Coordinates of C-alpha atoms in Angstrom, one line a residue:
Chain J
M1 CA 0.0 0.0 0.0
E2 CA 2.6 2.5 1.1
E3 CA 4.3 2.6 -2.3
L4 CA 1.3 4.2 -4.0
N5 CA 2.1 7.7 -5.1
Q6 CA 0.2 10.7 -3.8
E7 CA -2.3 10.9 -6.7
Q8 CA -3.8 7.5 -5.9
W9 CA -5.1 8.6 -2.5
A10 CA -8.6 10.0 -2.2
I11 CA -8.0 10.7 1.5
D12 CA -4.8 11.0 3.3
A13 CA -5.3 12.1 6.9
K14 CA -2.6 12.3 9.5
G15 CA -3.2 12.6 13.2
L16 CA -6.6 14.4 13.0
V17 CA -7.7 15.8 16.4
K18 CA -10.9 17.6 17.5
V19 CA -11.6 18.6 21.0
F20 CA -15.0 19.7 22.4
G21 CA -14.4 21.1 25.8
K22 CA -12.8 18.2 27.8
N23 CA -13.9 15.6 25.3
R24 CA -11.3 14.5 22.7
A25 CA -13.9 13.5 20.2
V26 CA -11.3 12.7 17.6
D27 CA -7.9 11.9 19.1
G28 CA -5.3 11.4 16.4
V29 CA -7.0 9.6 13.5
D30 CA -4.9 8.5 10.5
L31 CA -6.8 7.4 7.4
K32 CA -5.6 6.5 3.9
V33 CA -8.3 5.8 1.3
K34 CA -7.4 4.6 -2.1
K35 CA -9.3 6.1 -5.1
G36 CA -12.1 4.0 -6.6
T37 CA -12.7 2.0 -3.4
I38 CA -15.2 1.8 -0.6
Y39 CA -13.8 2.6 2.8
G40 CA -15.7 1.8 5.9
V41 CA -15.3 3.5 9.2
L42 CA -16.8 1.3 11.8
G43 CA -17.6 2.2 15.4
P44 CA -20.3 2.8 18.0
N45 CA -22.2 6.0 18.6
G46 CA -19.9 8.7 19.8
A47 CA -16.7 7.0 18.7
G48 CA -15.8 10.1 16.6
K49 CA -17.0 8.9 13.2
T50 CA -19.2 11.9 12.4
T51 CA -16.7 14.4 13.7
T52 CA -14.0 12.9 11.5
I53 CA -16.3 13.2 8.5
R54 CA -17.1 16.8 9.4
M55 CA -13.4 17.6 9.4
L56 CA -12.8 15.9 6.1
T57 CA -15.7 17.6 4.4
T58 CA -14.5 21.1 5.6
L59 CA -17.4 21.6 8.0
L60 CA -15.1 21.6 11.1
K61 CA -11.6 22.8 11.5
P62 CA -9.4 20.2 13.1
D63 CA -7.6 21.2 16.3
G64 CA -4.6 19.1 15.2
G65 CA -3.2 17.0 12.4
S66 CA -3.8 17.6 8.7
A67 CA -5.6 15.9 5.8
E68 CA -5.5 16.0 2.0
V69 CA -8.7 15.2 0.2
L70 CA -8.2 14.4 -3.5
G71 CA -4.9 16.1 -3.2
Y72 CA -6.2 19.3 -1.6
N73 CA -5.6 20.4 1.9
I74 CA -8.9 20.6 3.8
I75 CA -8.0 23.9 5.4
D76 CA -6.0 25.8 2.8
D77 CA -7.9 24.6 -0.2
A78 CA -11.3 24.1 1.3
N79 CA -13.1 25.4 -1.8
Q80 CA -11.2 23.0 -4.1
V81 CA -12.2 20.1 -1.8
R82 CA -15.9 21.3 -1.8
Q83 CA -16.0 21.3 -5.5
R84 CA -15.1 17.6 -5.7
I85 CA -16.9 16.0 -2.7
S86 CA -20.4 15.4 -1.6
L87 CA -21.8 14.7 1.8
T88 CA -24.8 12.7 2.8
G89 CA -25.2 13.5 6.5
Q90 CA -26.5 11.2 9.2
F91 CA -29.7 13.3 9.4
A92 CA -31.1 14.0 6.0
S93 CA -29.3 16.9 4.3
L94 CA -32.5 17.9 2.7
D95 CA -35.1 20.7 3.1
E96 CA -38.0 18.7 4.6
D97 CA -40.5 21.4 3.8
L98 CA -39.8 21.3 0.1
S99 CA -40.8 18.6 -2.4
G100 CA -38.3 16.1 -3.7
M101 CA -38.0 17.8 -7.1
E102 CA -37.7 21.3 -5.5
N103 CA -34.8 20.0 -3.4
M104 CA -33.1 18.6 -6.5
V105 CA -33.6 21.8 -8.5
M106 CA -32.4 24.0 -5.7
I107 CA -29.2 22.0 -5.1
G108 CA -28.7 21.7 -8.9
R109 CA -28.9 25.5 -9.2
L110 CA -26.4 25.9 -6.4
F111 CA -24.0 23.6 -8.2
G112 CA -24.3 26.0 -11.2
F113 CA -26.8 24.4 -13.4
S114 CA -29.4 26.5 -15.2
R115 CA -33.0 26.0 -14.0
R116 CA -33.8 23.9 -17.0
E117 CA -30.6 21.7 -16.7
A118 CA -31.2 21.3 -13.0
K119 CA -34.8 20.2 -13.6
K120 CA -33.6 17.7 -16.3
R121 CA -30.9 16.3 -14.0
G122 CA -33.4 16.1 -11.2
E123 CA -35.9 14.1 -13.3
E124 CA -33.1 11.8 -14.5
L125 CA -31.9 11.0 -10.9
L126 CA -35.4 10.8 -9.4
T127 CA -36.4 8.3 -12.0
A128 CA -33.2 6.3 -11.5
F129 CA -33.7 6.2 -7.8
D130 CA -37.4 5.2 -8.1
L131 CA -38.6 8.5 -6.7
F132 CA -40.3 10.0 -9.7
D133 CA -43.8 9.4 -8.4
A134 CA -43.0 11.1 -5.2
A135 CA -41.2 14.1 -6.9
K136 CA -44.0 16.5 -6.0
R137 CA -44.5 15.4 -2.4
Q138 CA -42.9 17.3 0.5
V139 CA -39.9 15.4 1.8
K140 CA -41.3 15.4 5.4
N141 CA -43.9 12.9 4.1
Y142 CA -41.2 10.5 2.7
S143 CA -40.3 7.2 4.3
G144 CA -36.9 6.7 5.8
G145 CA -35.7 4.7 2.7
M146 CA -37.0 7.3 0.3
R147 CA -35.4 10.1 2.2
R148 CA -32.0 8.3 2.1
R149 CA -32.3 7.7 -1.6
L150 CA -33.2 11.3 -2.3
D151 CA -30.3 12.4 -0.1
I152 CA -27.9 10.3 -2.1
A153 CA -29.5 11.5 -5.4
A154 CA -29.0 15.1 -4.3
S155 CA -25.3 14.3 -3.5
I156 CA -24.6 13.1 -7.0
I157 CA -26.3 15.8 -9.0
V158 CA -22.8 16.7 -10.0
S159 CA -21.0 13.3 -9.8
P160 CA -18.5 13.8 -7.0
D161 CA -15.1 12.2 -7.1
L162 CA -15.5 11.4 -3.4
L163 CA -18.8 10.8 -1.6
F164 CA -19.1 10.7 2.2
L165 CA -22.0 8.7 3.6
D166 CA -22.6 9.1 7.3
E167 CA -24.4 6.0 8.5
P168 CA -26.3 5.6 5.3
T169 CA -28.5 2.7 6.5
T170 CA -29.1 3.4 10.2
G171 CA -32.8 3.1 10.9
L172 CA -33.7 1.6 7.5
D173 CA -35.7 -1.6 6.9
P174 CA -33.8 -4.5 5.3
R175 CA -35.3 -3.8 1.8
S176 CA -34.4 -0.2 1.8
R177 CA -31.0 -1.1 3.2
N178 CA -30.4 -3.4 0.2
Q179 CA -31.4 -0.7 -2.2
V180 CA -28.9 1.7 -0.6
W181 CA -26.2 -0.9 -0.8
D182 CA -26.9 -1.5 -4.5
I183 CA -26.7 2.2 -5.2
I184 CA -23.4 2.5 -3.3
R185 CA -21.9 -0.4 -5.4
L186 CA -23.1 1.3 -8.6
L187 CA -21.5 4.6 -7.5
V188 CA -18.2 3.0 -7.1
K189 CA -18.5 1.1 -10.4
A190 CA -19.0 4.5 -12.0
G191 CA -15.8 5.8 -10.6
T192 CA -16.7 7.5 -7.3
T193 CA -14.7 6.8 -4.2
V194 CA -17.0 6.2 -1.2
L195 CA -16.2 6.7 2.5
L196 CA -19.0 5.4 4.7
T197 CA -19.5 5.2 8.4
T198 CA -21.5 2.4 10.0
Q199 CA -22.3 0.8 13.3
Y200 CA -22.9 -2.5 11.6
L201 CA -20.1 -5.0 11.0
D202 CA -22.1 -6.8 8.3
E203 CA -22.5 -3.6 6.4
A204 CA -18.8 -2.8 6.4
D205 CA -18.2 -6.5 5.6
E206 CA -20.6 -6.4 2.7
L207 CA -19.4 -3.1 1.1
A208 CA -16.1 -1.9 2.2
D209 CA -12.7 -2.8 0.6
R210 CA -11.0 -1.7 3.7
I211 CA -12.3 -0.9 7.2
A212 CA -11.1 1.2 10.0
V213 CA -12.5 0.4 13.5
I214 CA -12.7 3.5 15.6
D215 CA -13.3 3.9 19.3
H216 CA -12.9 6.9 21.6
G217 CA -11.6 9.0 18.7
K218 CA -8.8 6.5 17.8
V219 CA -8.4 4.0 15.0
I220 CA -7.9 0.7 16.9
A221 CA -7.7 -1.6 13.9
E222 CA -7.5 -1.2 10.2
G223 CA -7.5 -3.7 7.3
T224 CA -9.7 -5.7 4.9
S225 CA -12.7 -7.4 6.5
G226 CA -10.9 -10.7 6.2
E227 CA -7.9 -9.4 8.1
L228 CA -10.1 -7.9 10.8
K229 CA -12.1 -11.1 11.2
A230 CA -8.9 -13.2 11.3
S231 CA -7.7 -11.0 14.1
I232 CA -10.9 -11.3 16.2
G233 CA -11.9 -14.9 15.5
S234 CA -14.6 -16.0 13.1
G235 CA -17.5 -15.8 15.5
K236 CA -19.4 -17.0 18.4
L237 CA -20.5 -20.6 18.8
H238 CA -23.8 -21.0 20.6
V239 CA -24.8 -24.4 21.9
R240 CA -27.9 -25.4 23.8
V241 CA -28.2 -28.7 25.5
Y242 CA -31.5 -30.5 26.4
D243 CA -30.6 -31.3 30.0
P244 CA -29.0 -28.9 32.4
E245 CA -27.3 -31.8 34.2
V246 CA -25.1 -32.5 31.2
R247 CA -24.0 -29.0 30.6
A248 CA -20.8 -29.3 32.5
H249 CA -19.8 -32.4 30.6
A250 CA -20.7 -30.8 27.3
A251 CA -18.5 -27.8 28.2
Q252 CA -15.6 -30.1 28.8
V253 CA -16.1 -31.9 25.5
L254 CA -16.4 -28.7 23.6
E255 CA -13.3 -27.1 25.3
Q256 CA -11.2 -30.1 24.3
T257 CA -12.4 -30.0 20.7
I258 CA -12.2 -26.4 19.8
Q259 CA -9.4 -25.6 22.2
T260 CA -10.7 -22.3 23.4
K261 CA -12.4 -21.3 26.6
V262 CA -16.1 -22.1 26.9
L263 CA -18.4 -19.8 28.8
L264 CA -21.5 -20.9 30.6
G265 CA -24.5 -18.7 29.9
T266 CA -26.9 -17.5 32.5
D267 CA -29.5 -19.8 30.9
P268 CA -28.6 -23.2 32.5
L269 CA -28.9 -24.9 29.1
V270 CA -26.5 -22.5 27.1
L271 CA -22.8 -22.7 26.3
T272 CA -20.9 -20.1 24.2
A273 CA -17.4 -19.9 22.9
Q274 CA -15.4 -17.5 20.7
V275 CA -14.1 -19.6 17.8
S276 CA -11.2 -18.8 15.6
D277 CA -11.1 -21.8 13.4
T278 CA -14.4 -22.8 11.9
K279 CA -13.1 -26.3 10.9
L280 CA -13.0 -27.3 14.6
V281 CA -16.6 -26.4 14.9
S282 CA -17.8 -29.2 12.7
K283 CA -15.6 -31.6 14.8
A284 CA -17.4 -30.4 17.9
L285 CA -20.7 -31.6 16.5
L286 CA -19.3 -35.1 16.1
A287 CA -17.7 -35.0 19.5
F288 CA -21.1 -34.3 21.1
E289 CA -22.5 -37.3 19.3
D290 CA -19.6 -39.5 20.4
A291 CA -20.1 -38.3 24.0
N292 CA -23.9 -39.0 23.7
I293 CA -24.9 -35.5 24.5
N294 CA -28.1 -34.3 23.0
I295 CA -28.2 -30.7 21.8
S296 CA -31.2 -28.7 20.7
D297 CA -29.3 -25.8 19.1
F298 CA -25.9 -25.4 17.6
S299 CA -25.1 -22.3 15.7
L300 CA -22.1 -20.2 14.6
G301 CA -22.8 -16.5 14.4
Q302 CA -20.8 -13.8 12.7
P303 CA -18.8 -11.8 15.2
S304 CA -21.0 -8.9 16.2
L305 CA -19.7 -5.3 16.6
D306 CA -19.8 -5.9 20.3
E307 CA -17.5 -8.9 20.0
V308 CA -15.2 -6.9 17.8
F309 CA -14.9 -4.3 20.4
L310 CA -14.6 -6.8 23.2
T311 CA -11.7 -8.4 21.4
L312 CA -10.0 -5.2 20.2
T313 CA -10.5 -3.1 23.3
G314 CA -11.0 -5.6 26.0
K315 CA -14.3 -3.9 27.0
P316 CA -17.8 -3.9 25.5
A317 CA -18.8 -1.3 22.9
D318 CA -20.7 0.8 25.4
D319 CA -23.0 3.4 24.0
Q320 CA -21.1 6.6 24.1
T321 CA -24.0 8.8 23.0
K322 CA -23.8 10.8 26.1
E323 CA -20.3 12.0 25.4
E324 CA -21.3 13.0 21.9
A325 CA -24.2 15.0 23.2
A326 CA -21.8 16.8 25.6
G327 CA -19.7 17.7 22.6
Chain D
M1 CA -39.5 -1.0 -12.4
S2 CA -37.3 -4.1 -12.4
N3 CA -33.9 -4.0 -10.7
I4 CA -32.0 -4.4 -13.9
T5 CA -33.5 -1.4 -15.6
Q6 CA -33.1 0.6 -12.4
A7 CA -29.4 -0.3 -12.3
E8 CA -29.1 0.8 -15.9
A9 CA -30.9 4.1 -15.1
I10 CA -28.5 4.7 -12.2
E11 CA -25.5 3.9 -14.3
K12 CA -26.7 6.2 -17.0
A13 CA -27.4 9.0 -14.5
L14 CA -23.9 8.5 -13.1
S15 CA -22.1 8.4 -16.4
N16 CA -23.3 12.0 -16.9
R17 CA -20.3 13.7 -15.3
V18 CA -21.0 17.2 -16.5
R19 CA -19.5 19.8 -14.1
P20 CA -21.2 23.1 -14.6
K21 CA -19.5 26.4 -14.0
K22 CA -19.6 27.6 -10.4
A23 CA -22.9 29.4 -9.6
S24 CA -22.5 33.1 -9.5
A25 CA -23.1 34.9 -6.2
L26 CA -26.2 36.5 -7.5
S27 CA -27.6 33.2 -8.8
A28 CA -26.9 31.5 -5.5
C29 CA -28.7 34.4 -3.6
L30 CA -31.7 34.1 -5.9
T31 CA -31.8 30.3 -5.4
F32 CA -31.9 30.8 -1.7
S33 CA -34.6 33.5 -2.1
G34 CA -36.5 31.0 -4.1
R35 CA -36.2 28.5 -1.3
M36 CA -37.7 31.0 1.2
L37 CA -40.6 31.7 -1.2
L38 CA -41.3 28.0 -1.6
R39 CA -41.4 27.7 2.2
I40 CA -44.0 30.5 2.3
K41 CA -46.0 28.6 -0.3
Y42 CA -46.1 25.5 2.0
V43 CA -46.5 27.4 5.3
P44 CA -48.5 30.5 4.5
E45 CA -49.1 31.1 8.2
Q46 CA -45.7 32.7 8.4
L47 CA -47.2 35.7 6.7
F48 CA -49.3 36.3 9.8
D49 CA -46.9 38.6 11.4
I50 CA -46.6 40.9 8.3
T51 CA -50.3 41.1 7.7
M52 CA -51.7 41.3 11.2
F53 CA -49.0 43.4 13.0
P54 CA -49.5 46.5 10.7
I55 CA -53.3 46.4 11.0
I56 CA -53.4 45.8 14.8
H57 CA -50.6 48.4 15.5
L58 CA -52.2 51.1 13.5
L59 CA -55.7 50.7 14.8
M60 CA -54.6 50.2 18.3
F61 CA -52.3 53.2 18.7
T62 CA -54.3 55.6 16.6
Y63 CA -57.5 55.1 18.5
L64 CA -56.0 54.5 21.9
F65 CA -53.7 57.5 22.1
G66 CA -55.1 59.8 19.4
G67 CA -57.7 61.6 21.5
A68 CA -55.4 62.1 24.5
I69 CA -52.2 63.1 22.7
A70 CA -53.4 65.1 19.7
G71 CA -56.9 66.0 20.6
S72 CA -58.4 64.0 17.7
T73 CA -57.6 60.7 16.1
A74 CA -57.5 62.2 12.6
T75 CA -54.7 64.7 13.6
Y76 CA -52.8 62.0 15.4
L77 CA -53.0 59.5 12.5
Q78 CA -51.3 62.1 10.3
F79 CA -48.5 62.4 12.9
V80 CA -48.2 58.9 14.0
L81 CA -48.4 56.8 10.9
P82 CA -44.8 57.1 9.7
G83 CA -43.7 56.3 13.2
I84 CA -45.8 53.2 13.6
L85 CA -44.7 52.2 10.2
V86 CA -41.1 52.3 11.3
M87 CA -41.8 50.6 14.6
T88 CA -43.7 47.8 13.0
V89 CA -41.2 47.0 10.3
V90 CA -38.3 47.3 12.7
M91 CA -40.1 44.8 15.0
I92 CA -40.8 42.4 12.2
T93 CA -37.1 42.2 11.4
M94 CA -36.8 40.1 14.5
Y95 CA -38.5 37.2 12.8
T96 CA -35.6 37.0 10.4
G97 CA -33.4 35.8 13.2
I98 CA -35.9 33.4 14.6
E99 CA -36.5 31.8 11.3
L100 CA -32.7 31.4 10.8
N101 CA -32.2 30.1 14.3
N102 CA -34.7 27.4 13.5
D103 CA -33.5 26.8 10.0
I104 CA -29.8 26.4 10.7
K105 CA -30.4 23.4 12.9
K106 CA -31.6 21.4 10.0
G107 CA -29.4 18.9 8.1
I108 CA -29.7 20.9 4.9
F109 CA -27.3 23.5 6.2
D110 CA -24.5 20.8 6.3
R111 CA -25.1 20.4 2.6
F112 CA -25.1 24.2 1.9
R113 CA -21.8 24.5 3.8
T114 CA -20.1 21.9 1.7
L115 CA -21.3 23.4 -1.6
P116 CA -18.8 25.5 -3.6
I117 CA -20.9 28.7 -3.4
W118 CA -20.4 32.2 -2.1
N119 CA -21.0 31.5 1.5
P120 CA -23.1 34.6 2.5
S121 CA -25.6 33.9 -0.2
V122 CA -27.5 31.6 2.2
L123 CA -28.3 34.6 4.4
V124 CA -28.4 37.4 1.8
G125 CA -30.9 35.3 -0.2
A126 CA -33.1 35.0 2.8
L127 CA -32.8 38.7 3.7
M128 CA -33.8 39.6 0.1
V129 CA -37.1 37.8 0.7
D130 CA -37.5 39.5 4.0
L131 CA -37.3 42.9 2.2
V132 CA -40.3 41.7 0.2
R133 CA -42.0 40.8 3.5
Y134 CA -41.2 44.3 5.0
L135 CA -42.6 45.9 1.8
I136 CA -45.8 43.9 2.0
A137 CA -46.2 44.9 5.7
S138 CA -45.6 48.6 4.8
T139 CA -48.1 48.5 1.9
I140 CA -50.8 47.0 4.1
M141 CA -50.3 49.7 6.7
L142 CA -50.3 52.5 4.2
V143 CA -53.4 51.3 2.4
L144 CA -55.2 51.0 5.8
G145 CA -53.9 54.4 6.7
Y146 CA -55.3 55.9 3.5
I147 CA -58.6 54.3 4.2
L148 CA -58.6 55.9 7.7
G149 CA -57.8 59.3 6.2
F150 CA -53.9 59.6 6.3
R151 CA -52.5 61.6 3.4
A152 CA -48.8 62.0 2.6
E153 CA -48.3 65.6 1.6
A154 CA -45.3 64.7 -0.6
G155 CA -47.5 62.2 -2.5
F156 CA -46.4 58.9 -3.9
G157 CA -42.8 60.0 -4.5
G158 CA -42.4 60.9 -0.8
I159 CA -43.8 57.6 0.2
L160 CA -41.4 55.7 -2.0
L161 CA -38.4 57.7 -0.6
G162 CA -39.6 57.0 2.9
L163 CA -39.9 53.3 2.2
A164 CA -36.5 53.2 0.6
I165 CA -34.7 54.5 3.7
L166 CA -36.9 52.3 5.9
L167 CA -36.0 49.2 4.0
L168 CA -32.3 50.1 4.0
F169 CA -32.4 50.3 7.8
A170 CA -34.5 47.2 8.2
F171 CA -32.0 45.2 6.1
S172 CA -29.1 46.5 8.1
V173 CA -30.7 45.8 11.5
S174 CA -31.5 42.2 10.3
W175 CA -27.8 41.4 10.5
I176 CA -27.9 42.0 14.3
W177 CA -30.6 39.3 14.5
T178 CA -28.7 36.9 12.2
T179 CA -25.6 37.4 14.5
L180 CA -27.7 36.7 17.6
S181 CA -29.4 33.7 16.0
M182 CA -25.9 32.1 15.5
I183 CA -25.1 32.7 19.2
M184 CA -28.4 31.9 20.9
R185 CA -29.2 28.2 21.4
S186 CA -32.9 28.4 21.5
E187 CA -35.6 30.3 19.8
K188 CA -37.0 31.5 23.2
S189 CA -33.7 33.0 24.4
L190 CA -33.3 34.7 21.0
M191 CA -36.8 36.1 21.2
A192 CA -36.2 37.4 24.7
A193 CA -32.9 39.1 23.7
S194 CA -34.4 40.6 20.6
M195 CA -37.4 42.0 22.5
M196 CA -35.1 43.4 25.2
I197 CA -33.4 45.5 22.5
L198 CA -36.4 46.3 20.4
F199 CA -38.9 47.4 23.0
P200 CA -36.8 50.3 24.4
V201 CA -35.5 51.5 21.1
T202 CA -38.9 51.5 19.4
F203 CA -41.0 53.0 22.2
V204 CA -38.5 55.4 23.7
S205 CA -38.3 57.3 20.5
N206 CA -40.3 60.0 18.7
V207 CA -42.7 57.4 17.3
F208 CA -45.7 58.3 19.5
V209 CA -45.0 61.8 21.0
A210 CA -42.8 64.7 20.2
P211 CA -39.6 64.5 22.3
E212 CA -40.0 68.2 23.4
T213 CA -42.7 66.9 25.9
M214 CA -40.2 64.6 27.7
P215 CA -37.9 65.2 30.6
R216 CA -34.5 66.5 29.4
W217 CA -32.6 63.3 30.1
L218 CA -35.1 61.2 28.2
E219 CA -35.2 63.7 25.4
A220 CA -31.4 63.3 25.1
F221 CA -31.7 59.5 24.8
V222 CA -34.5 59.8 22.2
G223 CA -32.4 62.3 20.3
V224 CA -29.6 59.8 19.7
N225 CA -31.8 56.8 19.3
P226 CA -31.3 55.5 15.7
V227 CA -35.0 54.8 15.4
S228 CA -35.7 58.5 16.1
F229 CA -33.5 59.4 13.2
L230 CA -35.3 56.9 11.0
V231 CA -38.7 58.3 12.0
R232 CA -37.5 61.8 11.3
A233 CA -36.2 60.8 7.9
V234 CA -39.4 58.9 6.9
R235 CA -41.7 61.7 8.3
G236 CA -39.7 64.2 6.4
F237 CA -40.0 62.4 3.1
M238 CA -43.7 61.8 3.5
E239 CA -44.5 65.4 4.7
G240 CA -42.5 66.9 1.8
T241 CA -39.9 68.4 4.2
P242 CA -37.0 66.1 3.8
D243 CA -34.7 66.0 6.9
Y244 CA -31.4 65.4 5.2
Q245 CA -29.4 65.3 8.4
A246 CA -31.6 62.4 9.6
V247 CA -31.2 60.6 6.3
L248 CA -27.5 61.0 6.5
W249 CA -27.4 59.6 10.0
V250 CA -29.6 56.7 9.1
S251 CA -27.4 55.8 6.1
I252 CA -24.3 56.0 8.3
I253 CA -25.8 53.8 11.0
S254 CA -27.1 51.3 8.5
L255 CA -23.7 51.0 6.8
G256 CA -22.1 50.7 10.2
L257 CA -24.4 47.9 11.2
I258 CA -23.7 45.9 8.0
I259 CA -20.0 46.4 8.2
I260 CA -19.9 45.1 11.8
F261 CA -22.6 42.5 11.9
A262 CA -22.5 40.9 8.4
P263 CA -18.9 39.7 8.7
L264 CA -19.6 38.7 12.3
T265 CA -22.5 36.6 11.2
M266 CA -20.5 34.9 8.5
Y267 CA -17.6 34.2 11.0
L268 CA -20.1 32.6 13.4
Y269 CA -21.8 30.7 10.6
K270 CA -18.6 29.2 9.3
R271 CA -17.7 28.0 12.8
K272 CA -21.1 26.7 13.8

C-alpha cells in the first residue's frame, strides 16, 4: 500500500484531532483511502465517526493534524475540496418542507446548473432512484428509505469524485438497506470513491474494501474485513443442551475439541465460545455425538460489533452517545 | 420497475459527469430567495406577522392615544403613521433571526456549507425575501392608513423615498438578529434578547410623541436613538420636508451595522 504515489489517495489524513471542551472526540486519526474503493469507518455511537467526516468535508476545522482530500488540503484549499466531494449526512441533508423535485432543482442550481438543466438532471436522478412518483411530495412525508435515496441522489447531481456517507442505512428496513447498498456499489462502479461510516459490521463487511475500526476517537484496527475477522476470530459458537445436568460435561467436551475457553451462559442450558477456526466447529458436533450429549441448538454466528470491540479493546462497545451529546 | 433497468438508469445518470461552471453569487442568492418563497408557499401562516401586525398596531395606537395626545384621532393619525410604520417594520425584522435560528439546525445546512458557493448567499438570499415581507407589511399599513384618512403631503414619491430609507435600515438591522441567531441556542432566548433591544428603542423614541414633551434626560436619549433618526427621515420624506441630516445619520448607522454584523454573522456561521 505505502508505495502508492500521492495521486492515488482520495483521502490522506494524519493525526486528526478535534476537542470539544474536555472531550477529545477525535484523538489522532490516520486514514488512507485509495481512489475508486469503498472505505468503511466502523464504530459505536460517539466514537468520533461523524466528527471525523465533518473535518474531512471542511465543516469543522481540526484542532490538530492535517488531511488532504483528493490532493487538496482541507484547510488551505477548502473550496477545491468542496467542488469535488459530496456529503450525505447522518440526518437527511434535505429541506424537509420542500418537495423532492424542489430539493433537486435547488441543489442543482447551487451547483451552477441553469434552472432547465437542474430540472432535467433532477428528473433523471429521481427516475433512476425510483422516486419520480414522489417528486412533488414534501420530503417530510417520505419514508426513511425514500429520504435516504433522495439524499444520495442530491449528493450526485454533479457526480462527485468522493462521496461521504454518514451512517447511510441506520434506521432503514432491510429492503431499503439493500437498495442503498446497491446504489453505493453502482456509484463505485461509475468511478466515485466512497467513505461510509457504520455501526454494523455486516454492512462494512458487505461493502467496504478496507475498514477502520474507531473507538474513543482513535483508530484501533485497520484492514480488509478478512484481516479484521482473522484478528478477532470468526465468530461466536452458541450451543444449547437438552438437559442442564449434562452442561458441565458438554462444556468439557467442547473445550477439548475447539481448544478455546467455553463460557456458561446465565441460561442453564446454554454454552458459548469464541471460535477462531471454523473447521474445529464441525468436529465439535461429532464430539457431542460421540459423548452422547443431545443438543437442541448449535449455531455459529458472525462476530458482532460488540464482539469486535470486546476483542479489540477488552471492553464492550458501550453506548457513548452521552459523550457525543456533551460535545 | 425491475432491478436491472433501475441499475441501468442509475449507471446512465452517473455516467453524466457534467461539471457546470460555479454558480455566481447573484444566482446563489436568488436560489436561496426561491427556497424561502417556496417555504411561504407551503406554510402561508408565516405571513401572519406581516399582515396582522400592521393592522393591529395602526388601529390600536391611533385610537388608543389619538384623543389624549393630539386631541383627535385624525390629527394623530397624520403624525403617528410614519412612526408606527417604522416601529412595525423594525419589529418584524426580529423574525428574520428566529427563522434562521430554526432553519440552521436542519441537516440541509450541512449540505449548503459543503457546496462550492459564495457563503453569505444563504443569508443574503433569505434577507432579500425579508425585504419583500417588509414591503408587504408597509403596503398593508399605508393602504389601511389611507382608508382611515392619512394623506402623505409629498404624495407617492415621498412615500417611495420613505420606504427606501426604511428598508435600508431594516435590512441592516436584520444582520444583528442573524448574528444573535448564531449565538443563541434556543428560539426562546433569541426572542427574549431581541425583545429586550427592540422594546426600548422603538418605544423610547419619537414614534408616539414629540420629544420636546419629555424630561430632558429622556429627550437626550430619544435624540440619539437610531429609530428616532429613521422616524424623522421617513416623516420628512412623507410630509415633503426632507430631513437630510436624519437621512445621512440613518445611512451611516445602516452601513455601520452591515460592516460590523454581516462579517460577524459569517464568521459565526462558518464556525457553527
